[in-house]
Amino acid sequence: MPDEERLIARAVAGETLAFRQIYEQHRSSVARLVYRMLGNRGDLEDVIQEVFVQVYKSLKDFRGQAKFSTWLHRVTVNVVLMHRRAARSRPVFSDEPPAEPVLRSRDIGPDEDTERRERVRAFGRLLGRLADKKRIVFVLHELEGIAPGEIAKIVGAPVLTVRTRLFYARRELEEMLRDEPSLAAMQLSFSKVSGAGGEP
Amino acid sequence: MSDAIDRLVRESRPELGTREARDVNWTEVDRGLFGRIEAERRAERAALKSSKGRLWALVAGGLAAAAAVALIVGKAREPRTMDPVQVVADESAGSVVAIEGDGQLMIDGKPGRVGAELHLGDVLETHGAQATIERPGKLTVVVEQGAKATVARTQGALVLALDRGAVEAQVVPVPSGEAFAVDVGPSRVAVHGTHLRVARTGDHVVVDLTEGVVSLGPAPRIGSTLGSLVTAPAHAEFTATDAEGTLVVSHDALTVRAAASFVPVGPSRASLPALAAAPVKSEPADTRPPSSSGAAPRPDVRSPGSSPGRAATMLAEPDPEAAIVAAVRACVASRPHADNVTVVVTTTVRLELRADGSVQSARFDPPVAPDVNGCASGPIYGTHFTHGGSLSVPVDVRVPSSAP
């Protein structure tokens, strides 16, 4: 029996130590995925905690028919969706900090590394403007590198639907880039970097 | 513009969220997570203890299960169909009707194929695949991947000795006696017509019973198993070396693992021998709620606790808050929903209690579906507390409890 299967079997049998090992092995990747799908830092800890509570509750039902990582992604996606639905129904208080404004071109520092970081942050904000279903498949495919077939298992949708969502997510992101002046300026800086650096 | 997206994706892949993940306050997450897990465990232990108490009360009280007890005790005095002394013919244990997965089924160390007949003493091992065995008209057994089992008896009831892993079976009820049994070390799970799954990890045994009734106890040398009767829905755990002494049972439907979907194995199919070798269609069991095994034949022994109302009532006495949570969960679980959908409900029941502890008013915050509201209102208003005042009971339901 492979190590992972053995570890899962031990956790299912009630060994807290085994569950803790699973948690420690996967918590960083789960945290990153949650952040990418949530699009903000606000409830990150709460959602990570909820993911692993659900893992604990459902681990006994994991039968090894899918890869554990696929199963874990599915649990994570479900918890994030649940959290976002709950968040949408919560009242927004006026003293909550406003969403981070889109960066203006003149705010970008001269340092290339800073520019790149700002681009990544701005891209994260753009992703946050996509509808949940599109953002999730886009994040899983483009950022996590998961194939559409596996994403279909994670989100419980046909592969064709996943591909369609990817297509529209990309198209909407392109439109957002076009329509967003600050990012259009970023686009210019991009071309400059691309020309200088020589993209492979 | 598409190149810009590609570039943004390439830049974001290693970076987006990496720093945020590194900056997570893990001490805080650890404390919250393991605190909640410990609370879950305490609740499970409390529920299991009270269920065990109720089970014995049920048997001692001479309720519906008592009839089955009498039947089993009576059967033990009759000529034994399972007596090994009487076994003279090597009756077939059944045949392999499906092997699913990339791996293989080994029979006595050799690769097994669909259509292979199984006989007494055959050792079955699955590696990266699950095998379905059918005894036409009697039972269908899935030997899950990673399992090892030996055909321990074929005359009359089929007995599999489970060394490791899990088997799940759908058994056609027999008029009397036992139709199928799983031996786990010196203990036996004997089946009278049911849908169950038996899983073994070392000496730890887990039985999930979605239909019917089983006896759990020491494996008898001859005759029927004179152990504890467990009726569906039930999730039971015990140590193989001392089944009765270590047995804990929960009748909360949500603790019971969802049944896999099997093709019916009723008498009509038995009369069509050509179908016996046809592959059994297998669906992902995890996506099915406990009560939705539409293809399963109904056993003649009905579960006394299979309705949501019953589940709620059973849990009401020891802990009124737990009873309310159980009632809502059972009501959500009993709603029809598509196989591939996981229903998640998070709500709080706000209660106003009278001075005598009875429920004066109750509301869901946020509201739940009207049918869940209607279903749960009976058990909620029937709950009695030891105090008055206001109370909030958080409820978190996930049906089915599995993910993929």
PDB file of N, CA and C in Angstrom, chain B residues 76-132:
ATOM      1  N   ALA B  76     -30.392 -21.383  15.857  1.00  0.00           N
ATOM      2  CA  ALA B  76     -29.188 -22.029  16.354  1.00  0.00           C
ATOM      3  C   ALA B  76     -29.468 -23.454  16.826  1.00  0.00           C
ATOM      4  N   ARG B  77     -30.723 -23.718  17.178  1.00  0.00           N
ATOM      5  CA  ARG B  77     -31.065 -25.047  17.692  1.00  0.00           C
ATOM      6  C   ARG B  77     -31.528 -25.980  16.579  1.00  0.00           C
ATOM      7  N   GLU B  78     -31.751 -25.399  15.411  1.00  0.00           N
ATOM      8  CA  GLU B  78     -32.207 -26.221  14.298  1.00  0.00           C
ATOM      9  C   GLU B  78     -31.012 -26.853  13.596  1.00  0.00           C
ATOM     10  N   PRO B  79     -31.265 -27.815  12.727  1.00  0.00           N
ATOM     11  CA  PRO B  79     -30.160 -28.365  11.942  1.00  0.00           C
ATOM     12  C   PRO B  79     -29.406 -27.232  11.256  1.00  0.00           C
ATOM     13  N   ARG B  80     -28.097 -27.238  11.359  1.00  0.00           N
ATOM     14  CA  ARG B  80     -27.301 -26.102  10.908  1.00  0.00           C
ATOM     15  C   ARG B  80     -26.944 -26.202   9.440  1.00  0.00           C
ATOM     16  N   THR B  81     -27.395 -25.239   8.710  1.00  0.00           N
ATOM     17  CA  THR B  81     -27.035 -25.223   7.296  1.00  0.00           C
ATOM     18  C   THR B  81     -25.583 -24.804   7.114  1.00  0.00           C
ATOM     19  N   MET B  82     -25.003 -24.161   8.141  1.00  0.00           N
ATOM     20  CA  MET B  82     -23.634 -23.683   8.001  1.00  0.00           C
ATOM     21  C   MET B  82     -22.630 -24.590   8.696  1.00  0.00           C
ATOM     22  N   ASP B  83     -23.098 -25.752   9.165  1.00  0.00           N
ATOM     23  CA  ASP B  83     -22.199 -26.661   9.867  1.00  0.00           C
ATOM     24  C   ASP B  83     -21.163 -27.216   8.896  1.00  0.00           C
ATOM     25  N   PRO B  84     -19.869 -26.993   9.196  1.00  0.00           N
ATOM     26  CA  PRO B  84     -18.860 -27.466   8.254  1.00  0.00           C
ATOM     27  C   PRO B  84     -18.834 -28.981   8.128  1.00  0.00           C
ATOM     28  N   VAL B  85     -19.324 -29.681   9.190  1.00  0.00           N
ATOM     29  CA  VAL B  85     -19.342 -31.146   9.137  1.00  0.00           C
ATOM     30  C   VAL B  85     -20.213 -31.614   7.982  1.00  0.00           C
ATOM     31  N   GLN B  86     -21.258 -30.803   7.713  1.00  0.00           N
ATOM     32  CA  GLN B  86     -22.188 -31.202   6.669  1.00  0.00           C
ATOM     33  C   GLN B  86     -21.710 -30.806   5.275  1.00  0.00           C
ATOM     34  N   VAL B  87     -20.635 -30.049   5.241  1.00  0.00           N
ATOM     35  CA  VAL B  87     -20.178 -29.584   3.934  1.00  0.00           C
ATOM     36  C   VAL B  87     -19.472 -30.716   3.212  1.00  0.00           C
ATOM     37  N   VAL B  88     -20.110 -31.235   2.228  1.00  0.00           N
ATOM     38  CA  VAL B  88     -19.479 -32.316   1.471  1.00  0.00           C
ATOM     39  C   VAL B  88     -19.194 -31.870   0.045  1.00  0.00           C
ATOM     40  N   ALA B  89     -20.054 -31.031  -0.466  1.00  0.00           N
ATOM     41  CA  ALA B  89     -19.842 -30.585  -1.845  1.00  0.00           C
ATOM     42  C   ALA B  89     -19.204 -29.204  -1.831  1.00  0.00           C
ATOM     43  N   ASP B  90     -18.340 -28.955  -2.782  1.00  0.00           N
ATOM     44  CA  ASP B  90     -17.727 -27.642  -2.901  1.00  0.00           C
ATOM     45  C   ASP B  90     -18.637 -26.759  -3.747  1.00  0.00           C
ATOM     46  N   GLU B  91     -19.629 -26.216  -3.080  1.00  0.00           N
ATOM     47  CA  GLU B  91     -20.566 -25.348  -3.784  1.00  0.00           C
ATOM     48  C   GLU B  91     -19.846 -24.095  -4.249  1.00  0.00           C
ATOM     49  N   SER B  92     -20.192 -23.598  -5.415  1.00  0.00           N
ATOM     50  CA  SER B  92     -19.534 -22.398  -5.919  1.00  0.00           C
ATOM     51  C   SER B  92     -19.846 -21.209  -5.009  1.00  0.00           C
ATOM     52  N   ALA B  93     -18.831 -20.398  -4.780  1.00  0.00           N
ATOM     53  CA  ALA B  93     -19.039 -19.197  -3.967  1.00  0.00           C
ATOM     54  C   ALA B  93     -19.658 -18.095  -4.812  1.00  0.00           C
ATOM     55  N   GLY B  94     -19.677 -18.281  -6.105  1.00  0.00           N
ATOM     56  CA  GLY B  94     -20.153 -17.266  -7.023  1.00  0.00           C
ATOM     57  C   GLY B  94     -19.118 -17.061  -8.098  1.00  0.00           C
ATOM     58  N   SER B  95     -19.377 -16.093  -8.949  1.00  0.00           N
ATOM     59  CA  SER B  95     -18.412 -15.851 -10.020  1.00  0.00           C
ATOM     60  C   SER B  95     -18.090 -14.367 -10.104  1.00  0.00           C
ATOM     61  N   VAL B  96     -16.950 -14.108 -10.669  1.00  0.00           N
ATOM     62  CA  VAL B  96     -16.507 -12.720 -10.839  1.00  0.00           C
ATOM     63  C   VAL B  96     -17.255 -12.138 -12.025  1.00  0.00           C
ATOM     64  N   VAL B  97     -17.997 -11.059 -11.789  1.00  0.00           N
ATOM     65  CA  VAL B  97     -18.761 -10.478 -12.898  1.00  0.00           C
ATOM     66  C   VAL B  97     -18.175  -9.147 -13.369  1.00  0.00           C
ATOM     67  N   ALA B  98     -17.294  -8.566 -12.592  1.00  0.00           N
ATOM     68  CA  ALA B  98     -16.686  -7.307 -13.047  1.00  0.00           C
ATOM     69  C   ALA B  98     -15.384  -7.063 -12.295  1.00  0.00           C
ATOM     70  N   ILE B  99     -14.415  -6.533 -13.010  1.00  0.00           N
ATOM     71  CA  ILE B  99     -13.178  -6.053 -12.380  1.00  0.00           C
ATOM     72  C   ILE B  99     -12.995  -4.637 -12.892  1.00  0.00           C
ATOM     73  N   GLU B 100     -13.028  -3.693 -11.991  1.00  0.00           N
ATOM     74  CA  GLU B 100     -12.969  -2.286 -12.403  1.00  0.00           C
ATOM     75  C   GLU B 100     -11.721  -1.624 -11.853  1.00  0.00           C
ATOM     76  N   GLY B 101     -11.059  -0.876 -12.694  1.00  0.00           N
ATOM     77  CA  GLY B 101      -9.845  -0.183 -12.266  1.00  0.00           C
ATOM     78  C   GLY B 101      -8.662  -0.642 -13.095  1.00  0.00           C
ATOM     79  N   ASP B 102      -7.545   0.020 -12.883  1.00  0.00           N
ATOM     80  CA  ASP B 102      -6.354  -0.275 -13.678  1.00  0.00           C
ATOM     81  C   ASP B 102      -5.619  -1.517 -13.182  1.00  0.00           C
ATOM     82  N   GLY B 103      -5.881  -1.891 -11.962  1.00  0.00           N
ATOM     83  CA  GLY B 103      -5.141  -3.005 -11.376  1.00  0.00           C
ATOM     84  C   GLY B 103      -5.792  -4.343 -11.688  1.00  0.00           C
ATOM     85  N   GLN B 104      -5.617  -5.293 -10.776  1.00  0.00           N
ATOM     86  CA  GLN B 104      -6.165  -6.610 -11.038  1.00  0.00           C
ATOM     87  C   GLN B 104      -6.660  -7.312  -9.782  1.00  0.00           C
ATOM     88  N   LEU B 105      -7.425  -8.345 -10.057  1.00  0.00           N
ATOM     89  CA  LEU B 105      -7.883  -9.234  -8.989  1.00  0.00           C
ATOM     90  C   LEU B 105      -6.991 -10.471  -9.030  1.00  0.00           C
ATOM     91  N   MET B 106      -6.452 -10.854  -7.889  1.00  0.00           N
ATOM     92  CA  MET B 106      -5.659 -12.080  -7.816  1.00  0.00           C
ATOM     93  C   MET B 106      -6.495 -13.128  -7.097  1.00  0.00           C
ATOM     94  N   ILE B 107      -6.565 -14.314  -7.676  1.00  0.00           N
ATOM     95  CA  ILE B 107      -7.232 -15.436  -7.012  1.00  0.00           C
ATOM     96  C   ILE B 107      -6.164 -16.479  -6.745  1.00  0.00           C
ATOM     97  N   ASP B 108      -5.913 -16.716  -5.496  1.00  0.00           N
ATOM     98  CA  ASP B 108      -4.836 -17.637  -5.109  1.00  0.00           C
ATOM     99  C   ASP B 108      -3.509 -17.256  -5.758  1.00  0.00           C
ATOM    100  N   GLY B 109      -3.256 -15.965  -5.817  1.00  0.00           N
ATOM    101  CA  GLY B 109      -1.982 -15.489  -6.336  1.00  0.00           C
ATOM    102  C   GLY B 109      -1.896 -15.415  -7.845  1.00  0.00           C
ATOM    103  N   LYS B 110      -2.979 -15.805  -8.539  1.00  0.00           N
ATOM    104  CA  LYS B 110      -2.957 -15.732 -10.006  1.00  0.00           C
ATOM    105  C   LYS B 110      -4.001 -14.718 -10.467  1.00  0.00           C
ATOM    106  N   PRO B 111      -3.723 -14.038 -11.568  1.00  0.00           N
ATOM    107  CA  PRO B 111      -4.695 -13.039 -12.043  1.00  0.00           C
ATOM    108  C   PRO B 111      -6.061 -13.666 -12.319  1.00  0.00           C
ATOM    109  N   GLY B 112      -7.087 -13.050 -11.753  1.00  0.00           N
ATOM    110  CA  GLY B 112      -8.440 -13.543 -11.969  1.00  0.00           C
ATOM    111  C   GLY B 112      -9.102 -12.775 -13.105  1.00  0.00           C
ATOM    112  N   ARG B 113     -10.057 -13.432 -13.755  1.00  0.00           N
ATOM    113  CA  ARG B 113     -10.735 -12.769 -14.869  1.00  0.00           C
ATOM    114  C   ARG B 113     -12.247 -12.770 -14.642  1.00  0.00           C
ATOM    115  N   VAL B 114     -12.928 -11.924 -15.383  1.00  0.00           N
ATOM    116  CA  VAL B 114     -14.394 -11.914 -15.325  1.00  0.00           C
ATOM    117  C   VAL B 114     -14.889 -13.288 -15.781  1.00  0.00           C
ATOM    118  N   GLY B 115     -15.788 -13.849 -15.040  1.00  0.00           N
ATOM    119  CA  GLY B 115     -16.316 -15.174 -15.360  1.00  0.00           C
ATOM    120  C   GLY B 115     -15.723 -16.275 -14.491  1.00  0.00           C
ATOM    121  N   ALA B 116     -14.625 -15.967 -13.792  1.00  0.00           N
ATOM    122  CA  ALA B 116     -13.984 -16.994 -12.966  1.00  0.00           C
ATOM    123  C   ALA B 116     -14.908 -17.442 -11.837  1.00  0.00           C
ATOM    124  N   GLU B 117     -14.978 -18.750 -11.633  1.00  0.00           N
ATOM    125  CA  GLU B 117     -15.775 -19.317 -10.530  1.00  0.00           C
ATOM    126  C   GLU B 117     -14.936 -19.314  -9.257  1.00  0.00           C
ATOM    127  N   LEU B 118     -15.547 -18.986  -8.163  1.00  0.00           N
ATOM    128  CA  LEU B 118     -14.820 -18.993  -6.890  1.00  0.00           C
ATOM    129  C   LEU B 118     -15.241 -20.198  -6.056  1.00  0.00           C
ATOM    130  N   HIS B 119     -14.258 -20.741  -5.345  1.00  0.00           N
ATOM    131  CA  HIS B 119     -14.533 -21.943  -4.558  1.00  0.00           C
ATOM    132  C   HIS B 119     -13.996 -21.789  -3.152  1.00  0.00           C
ATOM    133  N   LEU B 120     -14.400 -22.711  -2.313  1.00  0.00           N
ATOM    134  CA  LEU B 120     -13.964 -22.719  -0.915  1.00  0.00           C
ATOM    135  C   LEU B 120     -12.438 -22.640  -0.835  1.00  0.00           C
ATOM    136  N   GLY B 121     -11.957 -21.760   0.001  1.00  0.00           N
ATOM    137  CA  GLY B 121     -10.508 -21.638   0.208  1.00  0.00           C
ATOM    138  C   GLY B 121      -9.821 -20.659  -0.723  1.00  0.00           C
ATOM    139  N   ASP B 122     -10.522 -20.189  -1.743  1.00  0.00           N
ATOM    140  CA  ASP B 122      -9.893 -19.227  -2.663  1.00  0.00           C
ATOM    141  C   ASP B 122      -9.530 -17.950  -1.906  1.00  0.00           C
ATOM    142  N   VAL B 123      -8.337 -17.451  -2.173  1.00  0.00           N
ATOM    143  CA  VAL B 123      -7.898 -16.189  -1.556  1.00  0.00           C
ATOM    144  C   VAL B 123      -7.993 -15.093  -2.612  1.00  0.00           C
ATOM    145  N   LEU B 124      -8.763 -14.072  -2.316  1.00  0.00           N
ATOM    146  CA  LEU B 124      -8.966 -12.973  -3.261  1.00  0.00           C
ATOM    147  C   LEU B 124      -8.173 -11.767  -2.787  1.00  0.00           C
ATOM    148  N   GLU B 125      -7.444 -11.194  -3.698  1.00  0.00           N
ATOM    149  CA  GLU B 125      -6.697  -9.963  -3.369  1.00  0.00           C
ATOM    150  C   GLU B 125      -6.886  -8.989  -4.512  1.00  0.00           C
ATOM    151  N   THR B 126      -7.219  -7.766  -4.178  1.00  0.00           N
ATOM    152  CA  THR B 126      -7.389  -6.761  -5.224  1.00  0.00           C
ATOM    153  C   THR B 126      -6.260  -5.737  -5.102  1.00  0.00           C
ATOM    154  N   HIS B 127      -5.674  -5.432  -6.238  1.00  0.00           N
ATOM    155  CA  HIS B 127      -4.592  -4.434  -6.287  1.00  0.00           C
ATOM    156  C   HIS B 127      -4.971  -3.394  -7.335  1.00  0.00           C
ATOM    157  N   GLY B 128      -5.316  -2.197  -6.895  1.00  0.00           N
ATOM    158  CA  GLY B 128      -5.650  -1.116  -7.824  1.00  0.00           C
ATOM    159  C   GLY B 128      -6.909  -1.369  -8.626  1.00  0.00           C
ATOM    160  N   ALA B 129      -7.725  -2.280  -8.170  1.00  0.00           N
ATOM    161  CA  ALA B 129      -8.996  -2.555  -8.862  1.00  0.00           C
ATOM    162  C   ALA B 129      -9.985  -3.073  -7.834  1.00  0.00           C
ATOM    163  N   GLN B 130     -11.255  -3.000  -8.165  1.00  0.00           N
ATOM    164  CA  GLN B 130     -12.236  -3.642  -7.298  1.00  0.00           C
ATOM    165  C   GLN B 130     -12.952  -4.718  -8.098  1.00  0.00           C
ATOM    166  N   ALA B 131     -13.306  -5.781  -7.418  1.00  0.00           N
ATOM    167  CA  ALA B 131     -13.918  -6.918  -8.107  1.00  0.00           C
ATOM    168  C   ALA B 131     -15.334  -7.112  -7.595  1.00  0.00           C
ATOM    169  N   THR B 132     -16.221  -7.409  -8.520  1.00  0.00           N
ATOM    170  CA  THR B 132     -17.603  -7.680  -8.139  1.00  0.00           C
ATOM    171  C   THR B 132     -17.877  -9.172  -8.316  1.00  0.00           C
TER     172      THR B 132
END
